[in-house]
XYZ file of C-alpha atoms in Angstrom:
368
model
C 0.020 0.147 -0.009
C 1.200 3.588 -0.833
C 2.444 5.712 2.019
C 0.171 8.336 3.319
C 0.067 11.448 0.937
C 1.702 9.626 -1.897
C -0.220 8.791 -5.264
C -1.767 5.270 -5.943
C 0.350 2.980 -7.758
C -0.383 2.196 -11.555
C -1.507 -1.400 -10.655
C -4.123 -0.064 -8.172
C -5.384 2.498 -10.628
C -5.983 -0.205 -13.144
C -7.954 -2.262 -10.753
C -10.126 0.521 -9.853
C -10.795 1.078 -13.554
C -11.772 -2.574 -14.225
C -13.799 -3.164 -10.998
C -17.280 -1.659 -12.189
C -17.519 -3.825 -15.357
C -16.711 -6.827 -13.211
C -19.191 -5.922 -10.511
C -21.892 -5.133 -13.065
C -24.597 -7.955 -13.517
C -24.549 -10.021 -16.535
C -27.464 -9.681 -18.805
C -30.539 -11.748 -17.617
C -32.092 -14.214 -20.159
C -35.470 -13.028 -21.122
C -38.537 -15.027 -19.919
C -41.086 -16.755 -22.398
C -44.518 -16.840 -21.068
C -46.752 -19.718 -22.450
C -49.648 -21.778 -21.289
C -48.624 -25.304 -20.159
C -51.651 -27.037 -21.858
C -54.060 -25.739 -24.179
C -57.350 -27.667 -25.452
C -59.088 -27.266 -28.756
C -62.201 -28.865 -30.440
C -61.672 -30.914 -33.444
C -62.553 -28.832 -36.487
C -62.167 -25.348 -34.876
C -59.514 -22.841 -34.307
C -57.198 -22.519 -31.291
C -54.483 -19.826 -30.215
C -51.173 -20.936 -28.473
C -50.133 -17.863 -26.345
C -46.484 -16.797 -26.367
C -45.206 -13.642 -24.925
C -41.787 -12.381 -24.166
C -42.185 -10.875 -20.766
C -40.589 -7.521 -20.220
C -37.266 -7.497 -18.266
C -35.025 -5.014 -16.545
C -32.742 -4.858 -19.671
C -34.175 -4.047 -23.017
C -33.581 -6.743 -25.552
C -33.709 -6.924 -29.371
C -35.694 -9.822 -30.945
C -33.791 -11.356 -33.754
C -36.277 -14.099 -34.602
C -39.181 -16.192 -33.298
C -39.563 -20.113 -34.012
C -42.327 -22.402 -33.316
C -41.324 -26.052 -33.324
C -43.716 -29.056 -33.254
C -42.713 -32.231 -31.532
C -45.335 -34.933 -32.661
C -45.116 -38.517 -31.938
C -46.114 -39.407 -35.393
C -43.255 -37.284 -37.041
C -39.871 -35.853 -36.208
C -39.488 -32.494 -34.445
C -39.915 -29.757 -36.998
C -39.963 -25.989 -37.342
C -43.499 -25.094 -38.279
C -43.478 -21.153 -38.078
C -40.768 -18.508 -38.151
C -41.106 -14.779 -37.587
C -38.290 -12.371 -38.550
C -38.664 -8.504 -37.615
C -37.424 -7.633 -41.079
C -38.562 -10.444 -43.287
C -41.968 -11.188 -41.652
C -43.558 -14.420 -41.147
C -42.805 -17.855 -42.918
C -44.220 -21.368 -42.344
C -41.711 -24.008 -43.710
C -43.843 -26.987 -42.732
C -46.405 -28.783 -44.711
C -48.517 -30.170 -41.642
C -49.819 -27.827 -40.394
C -48.936 -25.536 -43.202
C -49.318 -21.838 -44.220
C -52.861 -22.339 -44.987
C -53.767 -23.286 -41.466
C -51.122 -21.107 -39.460
C -50.870 -17.523 -38.663
C -49.188 -15.301 -35.926
C -51.497 -13.210 -33.992
C -49.240 -10.179 -34.564
C -47.742 -10.851 -37.866
C -49.610 -7.779 -39.454
C -47.323 -5.416 -37.601
C -44.864 -3.498 -39.482
C -41.212 -4.761 -40.216
C -38.713 -3.523 -37.694
C -41.257 -2.960 -34.810
C -40.861 -4.769 -31.513
C -42.213 -8.210 -31.678
C -42.982 -9.578 -28.243
C -46.126 -11.407 -28.840
C -45.582 -14.486 -30.827
C -48.886 -16.181 -30.209
C -49.791 -18.670 -32.998
C -53.312 -19.575 -34.541
C -53.788 -23.086 -35.727
C -57.143 -23.337 -37.779
C -59.358 -26.477 -38.439
C -57.837 -28.363 -35.858
C -57.215 -32.095 -36.708
C -56.400 -35.051 -34.430
C -52.733 -35.235 -35.795
C -52.193 -31.663 -34.532
C -52.150 -32.935 -30.784
C -48.517 -32.421 -29.984
C -46.039 -30.317 -27.873
C -45.361 -26.976 -29.463
C -42.290 -25.043 -28.375
C -42.049 -21.148 -28.790
C -38.425 -19.940 -29.050
C -37.275 -16.383 -29.018
C -33.802 -15.559 -30.028
C -32.716 -12.168 -28.447
C -29.675 -9.782 -28.174
C -28.111 -9.759 -25.845
C -30.184 -11.898 -23.755
C -29.834 -15.248 -25.850
C -32.448 -17.741 -26.430
C -35.476 -18.541 -24.422
C -38.360 -20.877 -25.010
C -41.420 -22.318 -23.405
C -43.397 -25.476 -24.417
C -47.307 -25.902 -24.686
C -49.063 -29.446 -24.833
C -52.022 -28.774 -27.319
C -54.987 -31.459 -26.677
C -57.395 -32.009 -29.406
C -60.963 -32.824 -28.156
C -64.171 -33.792 -29.747
C -67.664 -33.481 -28.062
C -69.599 -36.731 -28.515
C -73.163 -37.141 -29.635
C -75.133 -39.189 -27.079
C -78.340 -41.241 -27.022
C -79.862 -43.874 -24.917
C -82.986 -46.225 -25.824
C -84.556 -49.204 -24.246
C -85.177 -52.598 -25.701
C -88.539 -54.327 -25.562
C -87.742 -57.661 -23.913
C -89.784 -60.450 -22.468
C -89.708 -61.463 -18.651
C -87.709 -64.493 -17.962
C -85.070 -66.006 -15.630
C -81.961 -65.010 -17.692
C -80.049 -61.645 -17.716
C -80.625 -59.838 -20.955
C -79.755 -56.261 -22.390
C -82.723 -54.025 -21.575
C -81.130 -50.647 -22.494
C -78.259 -49.133 -24.588
C -76.517 -45.960 -24.199
C -74.187 -44.714 -26.936
C -71.730 -41.963 -26.874
C -70.348 -41.297 -30.448
C -67.619 -39.539 -31.750
C -65.926 -38.325 -28.607
C -62.239 -37.722 -28.072
C -61.097 -38.911 -25.758
C -63.538 -41.552 -25.131
C -66.637 -40.627 -22.878
C -67.105 -42.472 -19.699
C -70.561 -44.108 -19.151
C -72.519 -45.082 -15.966
C -75.890 -46.113 -15.008
C -78.141 -45.091 -12.260
C -79.389 -46.280 -9.940
C -76.308 -48.408 -9.610
C -77.911 -51.423 -8.160
C -80.413 -51.628 -11.038
C -78.222 -54.173 -13.047
C -74.838 -54.850 -14.662
C -73.316 -52.758 -17.609
C -71.237 -54.156 -20.439
C -69.096 -51.626 -22.396
C -67.476 -51.645 -25.699
C -65.322 -49.168 -27.633
C -64.988 -48.717 -31.251
C -63.739 -46.233 -33.916
C -65.850 -43.033 -34.049
C -67.300 -41.587 -37.231
C -64.455 -39.118 -37.577
C -60.921 -40.318 -37.787
C -59.088 -40.630 -34.353
C -62.521 -40.321 -32.340
C -64.220 -42.924 -30.185
C -67.523 -44.459 -29.814
C -68.487 -45.963 -26.506
C -71.492 -48.352 -26.181
C -72.842 -49.404 -22.740
C -75.536 -51.988 -22.656
C -77.658 -52.355 -19.293
C -78.104 -55.952 -18.453
C -80.566 -57.499 -15.913
C -83.065 -60.191 -15.268
C -86.225 -58.839 -16.660
C -89.269 -59.047 -14.400
C -92.692 -57.483 -14.525
C -91.653 -55.115 -11.720
C -88.955 -53.719 -14.032
C -91.499 -52.466 -16.718
C -91.674 -48.737 -16.797
C -88.974 -48.301 -14.403
C -86.858 -45.410 -15.089
C -83.044 -45.756 -15.306
C -80.607 -42.994 -16.179
C -77.525 -43.083 -18.568
C -75.003 -40.738 -17.408
C -72.239 -39.593 -19.799
C -69.218 -37.727 -18.686
C -66.788 -36.040 -20.982
C -64.293 -33.045 -20.908
C -66.221 -31.019 -23.374
C -69.279 -31.154 -21.339
C -69.813 -28.589 -18.556
C -71.754 -31.098 -16.542
C -72.609 -34.868 -17.122
C -75.217 -35.559 -19.773
C -78.332 -37.271 -18.029
C -80.309 -39.404 -20.358
C -83.424 -41.038 -18.947
C -84.645 -44.154 -20.241
C -88.079 -46.174 -19.390
C -87.483 -49.905 -19.448
C -89.941 -51.941 -21.382
C -90.618 -55.483 -20.183
C -93.376 -57.619 -21.557
C -94.905 -60.119 -19.166
C -97.983 -62.416 -18.749
C -100.894 -61.123 -16.812
C -100.833 -61.063 -13.134
C -104.403 -61.621 -11.845
C -106.517 -60.985 -8.755
C -110.219 -61.397 -8.182
C -112.200 -59.111 -5.979
C -115.864 -59.168 -4.932
C -118.606 -56.545 -4.918
C -119.788 -57.638 -1.447
C -117.789 -59.519 1.338
C -120.446 -61.862 1.917
C -123.054 -63.281 -0.537
C -126.494 -64.144 0.854
C -128.845 -66.784 -0.549
C -131.312 -64.971 -2.881
C -129.113 -61.988 -3.246
C -129.542 -60.070 -6.469
C -126.670 -58.741 -8.603
C -123.563 -60.146 -7.011
C -120.414 -59.842 -8.941
C -116.810 -60.767 -9.149
C -114.148 -58.258 -10.890
C -111.018 -59.865 -12.489
C -108.030 -57.479 -12.509
C -105.015 -58.115 -14.569
C -101.741 -56.196 -14.724
C -99.838 -57.047 -17.888
C -97.768 -55.924 -20.805
C -99.157 -55.774 -23.440
C -102.665 -55.420 -22.454
C -104.944 -58.592 -21.813
C -106.566 -60.031 -25.049
C -109.214 -62.310 -23.421
C -110.908 -63.299 -20.037
C -112.168 -66.730 -19.258
C -114.452 -67.382 -16.422
C -114.920 -70.901 -14.922
C -115.129 -72.982 -11.716
C -113.243 -75.666 -9.986
C -115.873 -78.035 -11.157
C -115.614 -76.648 -14.665
C -119.168 -75.142 -15.505
C -120.343 -71.888 -14.143
C -123.799 -71.437 -12.318
C -126.697 -71.141 -14.310
C -127.319 -67.518 -13.012
C -123.666 -66.340 -13.596
C -123.022 -64.382 -16.757
C -119.388 -63.302 -18.029
C -118.968 -59.953 -19.030
C -115.236 -59.726 -19.905
C -113.357 -58.976 -16.762
C -116.646 -59.032 -14.749
C -118.717 -62.057 -13.782
C -122.284 -61.140 -12.718
C -124.583 -63.430 -10.822
C -128.257 -62.214 -11.257
C -129.530 -64.260 -8.309
C -127.462 -66.151 -5.656
C -128.467 -69.586 -5.014
C -126.629 -72.588 -3.774
C -124.861 -73.130 -7.083
C -123.036 -70.009 -6.407
C -121.184 -71.804 -3.481
C -118.030 -72.474 -5.506
C -114.414 -71.722 -6.412
C -114.506 -69.242 -9.271
C -111.609 -69.090 -11.547
C -110.503 -66.009 -14.031
C -108.066 -66.823 -16.806
C -106.399 -63.894 -18.549
C -104.395 -64.044 -21.636
C -102.039 -61.700 -23.590
C -99.503 -61.929 -26.413
C -96.965 -63.213 -23.767
C -98.888 -65.894 -21.908
C -101.610 -66.658 -19.488
C -102.157 -65.772 -15.940
C -105.199 -66.718 -13.646
C -106.427 -66.413 -10.116
C -109.421 -68.167 -8.238
C -111.655 -67.000 -5.384
C -113.858 -69.286 -3.324
C -117.302 -68.025 -2.481
C -119.426 -69.316 0.436
C -123.114 -68.521 0.222
C -124.753 -67.430 3.634
C -128.311 -68.736 4.313
C -130.661 -71.494 5.280
C -130.067 -74.620 3.183
C -133.017 -76.602 4.688
C -133.372 -79.351 7.189
C -130.026 -80.876 6.160
C -128.331 -77.422 5.346
C -126.118 -75.329 7.765
C -125.185 -71.784 7.942
C -122.030 -70.504 6.555
C -120.142 -67.239 5.530
C -118.322 -65.931 2.535
C -114.567 -66.646 2.239
C -112.478 -65.474 -0.543
C -108.948 -66.324 -1.412
C -106.594 -65.899 -4.416
C -104.278 -68.764 -5.475
C -101.970 -69.336 -8.531
C -101.348 -72.537 -10.090
C -101.887 -74.532 -13.396
C -104.926 -73.075 -15.194
C -108.188 -75.295 -15.020
C -110.428 -75.963 -17.910
C -112.122 -72.660 -18.722
C -115.933 -72.865 -19.229
C -116.710 -69.279 -20.383
C -114.582 -67.256 -22.901
C -114.717 -63.597 -23.481
C -112.336 -61.650 -25.548
């Protein structure tokens, strides 16, 4: 060190002159702002944002390049912008007819900090990684990458199949989501209603998918007109699509017999029995008979109704109603006991009614 009052040495002066440049921070690399993931619908246009973020040091853009990294082809340059020469699109897929810079209409020589790219008429093969790279001076190169996902909204419908009741499981409804990308997700509610079988095939447009779900269950009479819901979920839908379906199960008549009066009295006028049948399709014919075969002389069959004009001891019988539809035949019986004096050898009784199911007896009276 120089003595007090003496001038600094030449070496010290040189160090003092070089110190500011050494302490000055090196130019920072500019930051490129992009969206990590962008989704676009098949056949529509999409914009891939890319901006050069402002920094502490002003930089000059030398060139902007967009690169496409697609699994189906090698990484390639698809779009270039030069501040002096303007935009160029060296790739054929997608090419100049489907590409454009958002800011490419600005005059040559102006600052170019917005390199957002438009891709028109999206196709499935456009799904890829797209890298936006700025070449700047003196900051060097900076880049950001966006994954472009191509989506397609599916068309959805559901329908019931008319089936016949039986012991074996069968498909009772089908739900189809056609032309989606990616494939839609289908479920049925209530979940306990049956079992679903799902298949996936190619959609009507290349690189789309059609998903078909069949609801399978054991068809019973109780399942007829039961409402189930096909639920379709897809990324393009704001909320799941709910498709209601009314099941259609054909079944043979389920029959019951009711009486106009709880008790029938000897000599009573206009006693009757009503035969009710639940079935799909509707009943075609009603047949009335008794366990012994023939109807009492005073009984008249009027379709689903049996009218006894005057109650006598012949009405003390088991009446049978047999109902037929296109699926099969069902029947029920009801026992009537006439209450009244039979005579010296008779006894008092009361009406008792009951319904049973079993092999249909011989029908005595037939009414369509």
